[in-house]
Amino acid sequence: MITGGTVKKISAERMKDMPNNGSEVNIRVGTVKFDKTKLTISYTYEINYKPDVAKMTIEGEIVFEESEKDIKNTKEQWEKSGQLPENMSSDLLTAMTYTCSAIGTLLAFGINVNAPINVPRAKLMPAPETKPAG
């Protein structure tokens, strides 16, 4: 379970004064530190606005606390395959995206580019029919 996290470094730069044509997000996992019941994962989250219009970089850490057995199993899997368990990877990606979207929105305002938020497309459906009580 994620019990903490921190942002260590942020940067934003606007290289060209022109409209951007989309963006690309790159996420890199850095160091993975294993303690007895704690796992600390560092990451770098980059948003690149095309074509070389702007760039944002956010670096941070996410902390998981699990049982000693789960940390041991996770460490073995990481050392063997370079991958975290699927549920942990999903939680990690969600936490990084949530944090970096919020920070990226503020940075985007500062350098006058679109916020790096993927808003889901709304889907309208008719309300289900209900039967009258009685």
XYZ file of C-alpha atoms in Angstrom:
134
model
C 0.000 0.000 0.000
C 1.259 3.476 -0.821
C 1.969 5.350 2.397
C 3.806 8.383 1.111
C 5.600 10.177 -1.600
C 7.368 13.379 -2.346
C 8.294 15.530 -5.293
C 12.020 16.227 -5.338
C 12.454 18.417 -8.407
C 10.322 20.220 -11.004
C 11.211 22.162 -14.118
C 9.326 23.701 -17.017
C 10.659 25.399 -20.102
C 9.030 26.969 -23.125
C 11.417 26.785 -26.083
C 9.243 28.210 -28.895
C 6.457 30.753 -28.959
C 4.067 28.790 -31.152
C 1.055 26.514 -30.663
C 1.844 22.954 -29.692
C 0.605 19.977 -31.704
C 0.049 17.474 -28.929
C 2.270 16.122 -26.225
C 4.127 12.992 -25.253
C 4.545 11.627 -21.733
C 7.585 9.566 -20.735
C 7.772 7.875 -17.329
C 10.996 6.327 -16.063
C 11.494 4.364 -12.880
C 14.841 5.168 -11.298
C 16.132 3.514 -8.169
C 14.148 0.925 -6.250
C 15.178 0.672 -2.581
C 14.077 -2.251 -0.460
C 13.934 -2.085 3.340
C 12.438 -4.635 5.682
C 8.813 -3.518 5.240
C 9.241 -0.517 2.970
C 9.855 -0.006 -0.734
C 10.900 3.397 -2.104
C 10.725 3.974 -5.849
C 12.130 7.068 -7.545
C 10.728 8.249 -10.869
C 11.040 10.867 -13.581
C 7.908 12.075 -15.375
C 8.474 14.101 -18.560
C 5.928 15.898 -20.709
C 7.208 16.998 -24.115
C 5.058 19.374 -26.175
C 5.405 18.877 -29.930
C 7.224 20.076 -31.998
C 9.811 20.984 -29.356
C 7.570 23.779 -28.048
C 7.914 23.086 -24.319
C 9.085 20.532 -21.814
C 8.254 19.733 -18.181
C 10.089 17.351 -15.883
C 8.932 16.166 -12.470
C 11.075 13.912 -10.284
C 9.891 12.244 -7.125
C 9.546 9.179 -4.944
C 6.669 6.914 -3.979
C 6.805 4.848 -0.771
C 5.034 1.502 -0.311
C 4.716 -0.290 3.028
C 3.984 -4.002 2.915
C 4.593 -7.086 5.013
C 8.150 -8.341 5.264
C 7.165 -11.389 3.175
C 5.605 -9.255 0.416
C 8.672 -6.980 0.262
C 10.928 -10.048 0.020
C 8.814 -11.497 -2.831
C 8.731 -8.135 -4.608
C 12.509 -7.817 -4.322
C 13.002 -11.302 -5.782
C 10.674 -10.509 -8.688
C 12.393 -7.143 -9.305
C 15.861 -8.705 -9.326
C 14.720 -11.532 -11.610
C 12.631 -9.637 -14.183
C 13.047 -5.906 -13.518
C 9.301 -5.676 -12.937
C 7.118 -5.001 -9.934
C 3.981 -7.042 -9.188
C 1.064 -5.991 -11.378
C -1.055 -4.523 -8.558
C 1.907 -2.518 -7.263
C 2.772 -1.278 -10.772
C -0.808 -0.156 -11.282
C -0.864 1.727 -7.960
C 2.530 3.289 -8.736
C 1.457 4.503 -12.180
C -1.805 5.906 -10.795
C 0.000 7.790 -8.007
C 2.625 9.214 -10.366
C 0.025 10.292 -12.923
C -2.195 11.898 -10.290
C 0.682 13.827 -8.709
C 2.306 14.877 -11.964
C -0.964 15.917 -13.616
C -1.695 18.257 -10.711
C 1.810 19.737 -10.683
C 1.946 19.802 -14.482
C -1.249 21.834 -14.569
C 0.358 24.561 -12.471
C 3.568 24.462 -14.516
C 1.555 24.606 -17.760
C -0.144 27.786 -16.582
C 3.262 29.321 -15.883
C 4.668 28.619 -19.369
C 1.350 29.037 -21.249
C 0.770 25.529 -22.649
C -2.107 23.052 -22.317
C -2.390 21.228 -19.006
C -1.156 17.625 -19.186
C -4.445 16.062 -18.138
C -6.150 13.286 -20.046
C -9.814 13.995 -19.497
C -11.949 10.954 -20.263
C -14.510 11.441 -22.997
C -18.024 11.743 -21.586
C -20.500 9.140 -22.757
C -24.169 10.080 -22.663
C -26.718 7.323 -22.268
C -30.454 7.375 -21.701
C -31.506 6.904 -18.101
C -32.675 3.386 -17.321
C -36.419 2.981 -17.246
C -37.876 2.557 -13.812
C -41.101 0.808 -13.003
C -43.645 2.658 -10.885
C -43.833 1.404 -7.310
C -46.924 -0.410 -6.410
